[in-house]
Amino acid sequence: MSDTSGFIYDKNGINIDLVKDIKENKHQSIGEYIKVCPKAQYYPARFDWNIPCDVALPCATQNELTEKDSLNLIRGGVIAVGEGANMPCTPEAIDAFLANNILFAPAKAANAGGVAISAIEMSQNSIRQNYSFEEVDNKLKDIMVNIFKKISLAGEEYNFKKNYLAGANIAGFIKVADAMISQGVI
């Protein structure tokens, strides 16, 4: 897990509650993690995609994960990559993932949660109602499950099975086309 100061690697798994305390409550560097978990390692540098993992979630900046990084992840055994920010993978990195049959969830689908939360906030403001954390979380889960179903089905229908990038592009195009047709534009 990384922040702008560097990254931590914990072979025992990241303690999310500790990270939340460090980042959300204390507003400190991720490097503080090793003070509580001394067996973890801290690297004061750009995140190193050389660390073997099953799932990679680039969530920081645009184009942070390059083709070289993607090849390191592939060699390290990654099986799935999900973009959690606005296009953190370069086009070349995405091509490498797809060419190696790595499950790839593109930002337009995986990062849709942020847009969905904004819509939920606007909705509750419009009707002057406050949802509990659990209600918002359940609504978000439903939205994200629906997005995954739509991109999966769109990909399968057009012979792009398990290519979630193609599925997201197709599902997005269909949604826009249907909206245009319903408004009489086409």
Short mmCIF file of C-alpha atoms in Angstrom, two decimals, residues 20-179:
data_model
loop_
_atom_site.label_atom_id
_atom_site.label_comp_id
_atom_site.label_asym_id
_atom_site.label_seq_id
_atom_site.Cartn_x
_atom_site.Cartn_y
_atom_site.Cartn_z
CA LYS A 20 -7.03 4.05 8.46
CA ASP A 21 -5.84 5.27 11.85
CA ILE A 22 -2.53 6.50 10.41
CA LYS A 23 -4.04 8.18 7.35
CA GLU A 24 -7.52 9.31 8.45
CA ASN A 25 -7.05 10.06 12.14
CA LYS A 26 -3.39 10.96 12.55
CA HIS A 27 -2.83 12.31 9.00
CA GLN A 28 0.63 10.75 8.87
CA SER A 29 2.81 9.03 6.30
CA ILE A 30 2.20 5.38 5.48
CA GLY A 31 5.73 4.83 6.80
CA GLU A 32 4.37 5.09 10.35
CA TYR A 33 2.91 1.62 9.78
CA ILE A 34 6.22 -0.12 10.54
CA LYS A 35 6.36 1.42 14.02
CA VAL A 36 3.37 -0.74 14.95
CA CYS A 37 4.16 -3.65 12.59
CA PRO A 38 7.97 -3.88 12.66
CA LYS A 39 8.04 -7.02 10.48
CA ALA A 40 6.55 -4.99 7.62
CA GLN A 41 8.83 -3.11 5.26
CA TYR A 42 8.68 0.56 4.28
CA TYR A 43 10.20 1.90 1.06
CA PRO A 44 10.43 5.71 0.78
CA ALA A 45 10.04 5.74 -2.99
CA ARG A 46 7.58 5.28 -5.87
CA PHE A 47 5.53 2.10 -5.52
CA ASP A 48 7.41 -0.92 -6.84
CA TRP A 49 5.18 -3.18 -8.90
CA ASN A 50 7.83 -5.93 -8.52
CA ILE A 51 6.22 -7.29 -5.37
CA PRO A 52 4.43 -10.56 -6.19
CA CYS A 53 0.68 -10.39 -5.65
CA ASP A 54 -2.58 -11.93 -6.81
CA VAL A 55 -4.51 -8.66 -7.16
CA ALA A 56 -3.14 -5.19 -7.92
CA LEU A 57 -5.21 -2.05 -7.37
CA PRO A 58 -3.50 1.04 -8.78
CA CYS A 59 -5.43 3.92 -7.25
CA ALA A 60 -3.16 6.95 -7.20
CA THR A 61 -2.33 8.97 -10.28
CA GLN A 62 -2.87 8.79 -14.00
CA ASN A 63 -0.34 6.59 -15.84
CA GLU A 64 1.37 5.40 -12.63
CA LEU A 65 1.49 1.79 -13.83
CA THR A 66 3.57 1.42 -17.00
CA GLU A 67 4.12 -1.47 -19.41
CA LYS A 68 7.30 -2.40 -17.50
CA ASP A 69 5.31 -2.44 -14.27
CA SER A 70 2.60 -4.60 -15.83
CA LEU A 71 5.18 -7.14 -17.01
CA ASN A 72 6.63 -7.22 -13.48
CA LEU A 73 3.16 -7.92 -12.09
CA ILE A 74 2.56 -10.66 -14.66
CA ARG A 75 5.88 -12.32 -13.80
CA GLY A 76 4.92 -12.03 -10.13
CA GLY A 77 1.72 -14.01 -10.68
CA VAL A 78 -0.96 -11.32 -10.70
CA ILE A 79 -4.35 -12.66 -11.78
CA ALA A 80 -6.43 -9.47 -11.63
CA VAL A 81 -5.90 -5.70 -11.84
CA GLY A 82 -8.58 -3.17 -10.97
CA GLU A 83 -8.14 0.53 -11.65
CA GLY A 84 -9.38 2.56 -8.71
CA ALA A 85 -8.48 5.99 -10.04
CA ASN A 86 -8.73 7.91 -13.29
CA MET A 87 -6.69 5.78 -15.73
CA PRO A 88 -3.74 4.78 -13.52
CA CYS A 89 -2.54 2.25 -16.14
CA THR A 90 -0.91 3.32 -19.38
CA PRO A 91 -2.45 1.95 -22.59
CA GLU A 92 0.65 -0.26 -23.02
CA ALA A 93 0.18 -1.72 -19.52
CA ILE A 94 -3.45 -2.50 -20.31
CA ASP A 95 -2.44 -4.18 -23.58
CA ALA A 96 0.04 -6.36 -21.67
CA PHE A 97 -2.62 -7.40 -19.14
CA LEU A 98 -5.10 -8.28 -21.88
CA ALA A 99 -2.49 -10.14 -23.95
CA ASN A 100 -1.66 -12.27 -20.89
CA ASN A 101 -5.30 -13.00 -19.95
CA ILE A 102 -5.12 -11.00 -16.74
CA LEU A 103 -8.56 -9.97 -15.50
CA PHE A 104 -8.57 -6.21 -15.93
CA ALA A 105 -11.28 -3.93 -14.51
CA PRO A 106 -10.95 -0.53 -16.21
CA ALA A 107 -11.40 2.74 -14.36
CA LYS A 108 -14.63 3.52 -16.21
CA ALA A 109 -16.17 0.50 -14.44
CA ALA A 110 -14.09 -0.08 -11.30
CA ASN A 111 -13.84 3.62 -10.39
CA ALA A 112 -17.55 4.22 -11.00
CA GLY A 113 -18.16 4.02 -7.27
CA GLY A 114 -17.02 7.61 -6.78
CA VAL A 115 -19.48 8.86 -9.38
CA ALA A 116 -22.20 6.67 -7.87
CA ILE A 117 -21.60 8.09 -4.39
CA SER A 118 -21.89 11.62 -5.80
CA ALA A 119 -25.23 10.69 -7.38
CA ILE A 120 -26.45 9.16 -4.11
CA GLU A 121 -25.44 12.34 -2.24
CA MET A 122 -27.25 14.55 -4.76
CA SER A 123 -30.33 12.33 -4.52
CA GLN A 124 -30.50 12.44 -0.74
CA ASN A 125 -29.92 16.21 -0.78
CA SER A 126 -32.69 16.64 -3.36
CA ILE A 127 -35.23 14.74 -1.26
CA ARG A 128 -33.83 16.20 1.98
CA GLN A 129 -33.13 12.82 3.48
CA ASN A 130 -30.01 11.42 5.10
CA TYR A 131 -29.04 7.82 4.46
CA SER A 132 -27.11 5.83 7.03
CA PHE A 133 -23.66 4.50 6.19
CA GLU A 134 -25.17 1.03 5.77
CA GLU A 135 -27.85 2.32 3.36
CA VAL A 136 -25.25 4.12 1.22
CA ASP A 137 -22.95 1.10 1.32
CA ASN A 138 -25.77 -1.22 0.22
CA LYS A 139 -26.79 1.13 -2.60
CA LEU A 140 -23.17 1.34 -3.77
CA LYS A 141 -22.76 -2.45 -3.66
CA ASP A 142 -25.93 -2.87 -5.75
CA ILE A 143 -24.68 -0.32 -8.30
CA MET A 144 -21.24 -1.92 -8.59
CA VAL A 145 -22.66 -5.45 -8.89
CA ASN A 146 -25.00 -4.18 -11.63
CA ILE A 147 -22.09 -2.54 -13.47
CA PHE A 148 -20.09 -5.77 -13.32
CA LYS A 149 -23.04 -7.79 -14.61
CA LYS A 150 -23.60 -5.37 -17.49
CA ILE A 151 -19.96 -5.29 -18.61
CA SER A 152 -19.68 -9.08 -18.27
CA LEU A 153 -22.81 -9.70 -20.33
CA ALA A 154 -21.86 -7.12 -22.96
CA GLY A 155 -18.41 -8.69 -23.31
CA GLU A 156 -19.83 -12.19 -23.63
CA GLU A 157 -22.52 -11.13 -26.11
CA TYR A 158 -19.89 -9.68 -28.44
CA ASN A 159 -17.34 -12.52 -27.98
CA PHE A 160 -15.07 -10.70 -25.52
CA LYS A 161 -15.53 -13.15 -22.63
CA LYS A 162 -13.71 -11.95 -19.47
CA ASN A 163 -12.45 -8.86 -21.33
CA TYR A 164 -13.96 -6.30 -18.98
CA LEU A 165 -12.42 -3.40 -20.88
CA ALA A 166 -14.27 -4.36 -24.07
CA GLY A 167 -17.39 -5.13 -22.04
CA ALA A 168 -17.27 -1.71 -20.35
CA ASN A 169 -16.78 0.04 -23.69
CA ILE A 170 -19.66 -1.84 -25.29
CA ALA A 171 -22.01 -1.44 -22.30
CA GLY A 172 -21.19 2.28 -22.12
CA PHE A 173 -21.82 2.75 -25.84
CA ILE A 174 -25.13 0.88 -25.64
CA LYS A 175 -26.26 3.00 -22.68
CA VAL A 176 -25.48 6.25 -24.53
CA ALA A 177 -27.05 5.00 -27.78
CA ASP A 178 -30.22 3.90 -25.99
CA ALA A 179 -30.48 7.30 -24.29
#
